[in-house]
GROMACS .gro file of C-alpha atoms in nm:
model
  176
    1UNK     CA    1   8.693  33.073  15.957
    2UNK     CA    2   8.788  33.055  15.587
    3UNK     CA    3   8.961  33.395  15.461
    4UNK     CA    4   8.969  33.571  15.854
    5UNK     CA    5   9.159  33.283  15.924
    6UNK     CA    6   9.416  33.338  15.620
    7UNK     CA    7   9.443  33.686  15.689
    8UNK     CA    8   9.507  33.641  16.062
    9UNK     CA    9   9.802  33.389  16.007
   10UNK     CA   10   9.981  33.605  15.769
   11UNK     CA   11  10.281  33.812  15.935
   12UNK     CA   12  10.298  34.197  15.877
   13UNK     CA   13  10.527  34.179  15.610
   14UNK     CA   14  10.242  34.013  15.408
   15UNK     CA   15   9.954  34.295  15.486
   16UNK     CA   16   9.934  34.369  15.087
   17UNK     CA   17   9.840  33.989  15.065
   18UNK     CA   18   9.612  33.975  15.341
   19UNK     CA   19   9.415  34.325  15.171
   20UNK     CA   20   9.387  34.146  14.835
   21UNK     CA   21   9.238  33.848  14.912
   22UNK     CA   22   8.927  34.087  14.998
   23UNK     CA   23   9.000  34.274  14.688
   24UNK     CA   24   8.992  33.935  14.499
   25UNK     CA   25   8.755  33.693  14.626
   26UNK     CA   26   8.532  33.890  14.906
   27UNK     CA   27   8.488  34.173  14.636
   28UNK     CA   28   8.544  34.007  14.306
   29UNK     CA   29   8.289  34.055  13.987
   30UNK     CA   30   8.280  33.737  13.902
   31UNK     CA   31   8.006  33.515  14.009
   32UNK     CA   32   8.002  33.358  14.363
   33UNK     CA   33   8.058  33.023  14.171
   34UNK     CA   34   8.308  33.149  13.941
   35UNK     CA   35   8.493  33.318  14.238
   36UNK     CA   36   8.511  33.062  14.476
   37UNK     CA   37   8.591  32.765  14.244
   38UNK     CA   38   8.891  32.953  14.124
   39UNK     CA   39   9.001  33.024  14.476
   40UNK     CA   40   8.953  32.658  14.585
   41UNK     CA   41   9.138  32.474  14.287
   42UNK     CA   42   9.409  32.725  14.294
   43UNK     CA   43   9.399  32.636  14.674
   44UNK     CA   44   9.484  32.288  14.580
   45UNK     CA   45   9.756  32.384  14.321
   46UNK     CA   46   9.910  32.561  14.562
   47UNK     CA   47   9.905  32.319  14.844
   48UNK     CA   48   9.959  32.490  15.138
   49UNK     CA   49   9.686  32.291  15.404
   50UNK     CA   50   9.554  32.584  15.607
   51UNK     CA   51   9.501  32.784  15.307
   52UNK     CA   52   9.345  32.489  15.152
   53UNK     CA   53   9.100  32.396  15.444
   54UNK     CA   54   8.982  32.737  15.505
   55UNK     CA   55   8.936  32.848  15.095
   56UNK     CA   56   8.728  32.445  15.140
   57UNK     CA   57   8.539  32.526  15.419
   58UNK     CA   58   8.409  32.904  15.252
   59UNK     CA   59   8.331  32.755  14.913
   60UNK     CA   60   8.131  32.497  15.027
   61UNK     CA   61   7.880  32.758  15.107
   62UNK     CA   62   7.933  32.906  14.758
   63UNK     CA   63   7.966  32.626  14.534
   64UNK     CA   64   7.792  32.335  14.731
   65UNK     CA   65   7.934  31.960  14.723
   66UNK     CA   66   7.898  31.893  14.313
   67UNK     CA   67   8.070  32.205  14.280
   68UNK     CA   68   8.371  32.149  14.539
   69UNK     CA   69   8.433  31.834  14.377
   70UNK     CA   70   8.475  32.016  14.040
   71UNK     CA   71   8.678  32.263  14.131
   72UNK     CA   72   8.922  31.963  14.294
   73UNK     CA   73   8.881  31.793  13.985
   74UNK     CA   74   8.974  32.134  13.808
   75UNK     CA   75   9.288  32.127  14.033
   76UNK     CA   76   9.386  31.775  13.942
   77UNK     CA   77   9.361  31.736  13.615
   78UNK     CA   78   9.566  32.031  13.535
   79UNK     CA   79   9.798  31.916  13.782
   80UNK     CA   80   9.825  31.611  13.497
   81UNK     CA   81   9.822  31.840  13.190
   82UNK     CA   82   9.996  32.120  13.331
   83UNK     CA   83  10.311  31.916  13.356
   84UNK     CA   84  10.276  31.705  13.041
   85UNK     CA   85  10.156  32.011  12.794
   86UNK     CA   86  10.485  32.225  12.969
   87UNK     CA   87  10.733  31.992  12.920
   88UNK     CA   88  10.647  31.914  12.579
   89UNK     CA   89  10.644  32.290  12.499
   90UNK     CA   90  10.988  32.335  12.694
   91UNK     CA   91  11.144  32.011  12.520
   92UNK     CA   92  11.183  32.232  12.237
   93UNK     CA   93  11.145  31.979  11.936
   94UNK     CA   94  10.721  32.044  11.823
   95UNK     CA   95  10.695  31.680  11.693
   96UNK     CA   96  10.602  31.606  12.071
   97UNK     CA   97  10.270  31.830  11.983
   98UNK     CA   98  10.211  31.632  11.716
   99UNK     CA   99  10.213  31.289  11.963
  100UNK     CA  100   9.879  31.282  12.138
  101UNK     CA  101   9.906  31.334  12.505
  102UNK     CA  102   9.720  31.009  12.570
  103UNK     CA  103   9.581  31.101  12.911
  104UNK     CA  104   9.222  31.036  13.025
  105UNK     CA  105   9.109  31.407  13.090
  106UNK     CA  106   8.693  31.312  13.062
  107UNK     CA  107   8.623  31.562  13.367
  108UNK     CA  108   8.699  31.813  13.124
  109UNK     CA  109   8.395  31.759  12.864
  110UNK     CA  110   8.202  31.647  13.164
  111UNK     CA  111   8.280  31.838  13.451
  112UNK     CA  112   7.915  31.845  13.670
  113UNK     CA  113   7.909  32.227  13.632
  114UNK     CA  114   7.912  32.517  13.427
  115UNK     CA  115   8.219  32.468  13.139
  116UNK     CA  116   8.328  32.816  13.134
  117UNK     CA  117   8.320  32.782  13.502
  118UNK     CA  118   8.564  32.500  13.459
  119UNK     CA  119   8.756  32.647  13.222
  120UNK     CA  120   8.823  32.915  13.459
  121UNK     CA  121   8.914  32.723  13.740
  122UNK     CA  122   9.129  32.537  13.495
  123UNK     CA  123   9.295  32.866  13.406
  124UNK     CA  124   9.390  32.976  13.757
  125UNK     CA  125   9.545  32.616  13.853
  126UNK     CA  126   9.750  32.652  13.489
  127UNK     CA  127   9.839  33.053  13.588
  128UNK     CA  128   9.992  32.871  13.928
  129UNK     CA  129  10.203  32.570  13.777
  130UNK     CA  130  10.328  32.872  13.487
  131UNK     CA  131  10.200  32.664  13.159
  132UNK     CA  132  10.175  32.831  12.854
  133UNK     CA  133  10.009  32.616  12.683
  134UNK     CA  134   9.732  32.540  12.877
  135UNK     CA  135   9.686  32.929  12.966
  136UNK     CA  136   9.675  33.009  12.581
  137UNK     CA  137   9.431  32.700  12.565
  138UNK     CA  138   9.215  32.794  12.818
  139UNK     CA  139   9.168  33.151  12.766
  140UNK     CA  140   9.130  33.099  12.426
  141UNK     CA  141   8.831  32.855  12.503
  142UNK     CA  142   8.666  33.120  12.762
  143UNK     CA  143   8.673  33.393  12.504
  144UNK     CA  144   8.511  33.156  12.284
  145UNK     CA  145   8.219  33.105  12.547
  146UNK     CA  146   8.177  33.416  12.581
  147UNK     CA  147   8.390  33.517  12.884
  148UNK     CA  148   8.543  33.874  12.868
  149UNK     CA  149   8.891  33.974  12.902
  150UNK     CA  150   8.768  34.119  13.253
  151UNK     CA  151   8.698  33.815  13.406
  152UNK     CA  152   9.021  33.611  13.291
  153UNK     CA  153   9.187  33.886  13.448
  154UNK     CA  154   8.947  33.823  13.796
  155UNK     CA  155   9.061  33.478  13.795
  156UNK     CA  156   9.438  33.562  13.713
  157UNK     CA  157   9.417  33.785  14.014
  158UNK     CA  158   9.242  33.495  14.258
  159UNK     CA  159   9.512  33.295  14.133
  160UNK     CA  160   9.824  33.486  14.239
  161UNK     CA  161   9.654  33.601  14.561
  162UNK     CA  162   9.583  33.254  14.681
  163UNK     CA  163   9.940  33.126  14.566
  164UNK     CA  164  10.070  33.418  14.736
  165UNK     CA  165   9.925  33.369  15.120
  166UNK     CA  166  10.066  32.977  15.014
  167UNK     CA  167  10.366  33.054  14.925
  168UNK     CA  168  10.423  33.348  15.251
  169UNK     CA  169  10.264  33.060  15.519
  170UNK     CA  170  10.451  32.810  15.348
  171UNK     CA  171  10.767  32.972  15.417
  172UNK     CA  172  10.649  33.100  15.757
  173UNK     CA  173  10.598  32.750  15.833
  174UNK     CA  174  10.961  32.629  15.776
  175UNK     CA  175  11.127  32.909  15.928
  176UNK     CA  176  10.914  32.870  16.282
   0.00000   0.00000   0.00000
């Protein structure tokens, strides 16, 4: 169950991905909490289903129900901002970051658990969809809480590990 099961369905040709998923989530220095909430809303934002239901299944034992439901609600809000914040960045003209966005984004003051454990959930989800924005935004915010350089860099890891096995069973998937 949970990251065995990741590691077993990878092919050969993947055995560097398969090693760091130990090196990021099994042995990370971030907090269980901090870990595994990372590793489940990047789960999300990367979609892939068995990766998502066995990254679910482990942090439930980490993170409990409230925080599960966080790090989903991590996961989809920055799905929302993600997209909006990039394409107003890409559009190229900055009176669209003048315009307020508009777009209810309440779990984010209130998320049900620790903020700069949101926030860094937040940050891997916005490392996976590639916006600038919310990346500068976020880390700029953890710093400001009191997160180190060290664990941004944890979470930027978890993040491109879990997209990673995704993206290689993804594509595993549609060649079988």
């Amino acid at each position: 169950m949970g990251l065995d099961t990741i590691r077993a369905a990878l092919p050969a040709y993947a055995e560097d991905i398969a090693r760091n998923l130990d090196a990021t989530i099994s042995d990370s220095t971030l907090t269980r909490a901090q870990t595994w909430g990372t590793a489940l809303a990047c789960a999300v934002a990367a979609r892939n289903p068995l990766v998502l239901r066995e990254i679910a299944a482990e942090a439930l034992d980490h993170l409990g129900p409230d925080g599960v439901e966080a790090a989903k609600g991590a996961a989809a809000v920055m799905a929302m901002t993600n997209i909006y914040y990039r394409a107003t960045h890409l559009v190229g003209d900055a009176a669209y970051a003048s315009m307020p966005a508009r777009l209810r984004m309440q779990i984010i003051a209130r998320p049900g658990v620790d903020k700069s454990d949101f926030k860094l959930w937040c940050l891997g989800v916005s490392a996976i969809s590639g916006c600038e924005v919310c990346l500068q935004t976020q880390e700029k915010a953890l710093r400001r809480r009191g997160v180190t350089r060290e664990q941004v860099h944890e979470a930027l890891r978890i993040s491109a590990v879990v997209h990673a096995a995704a993206v290689t069973l993804d594509a595993e998937a549609a060649l079988a």
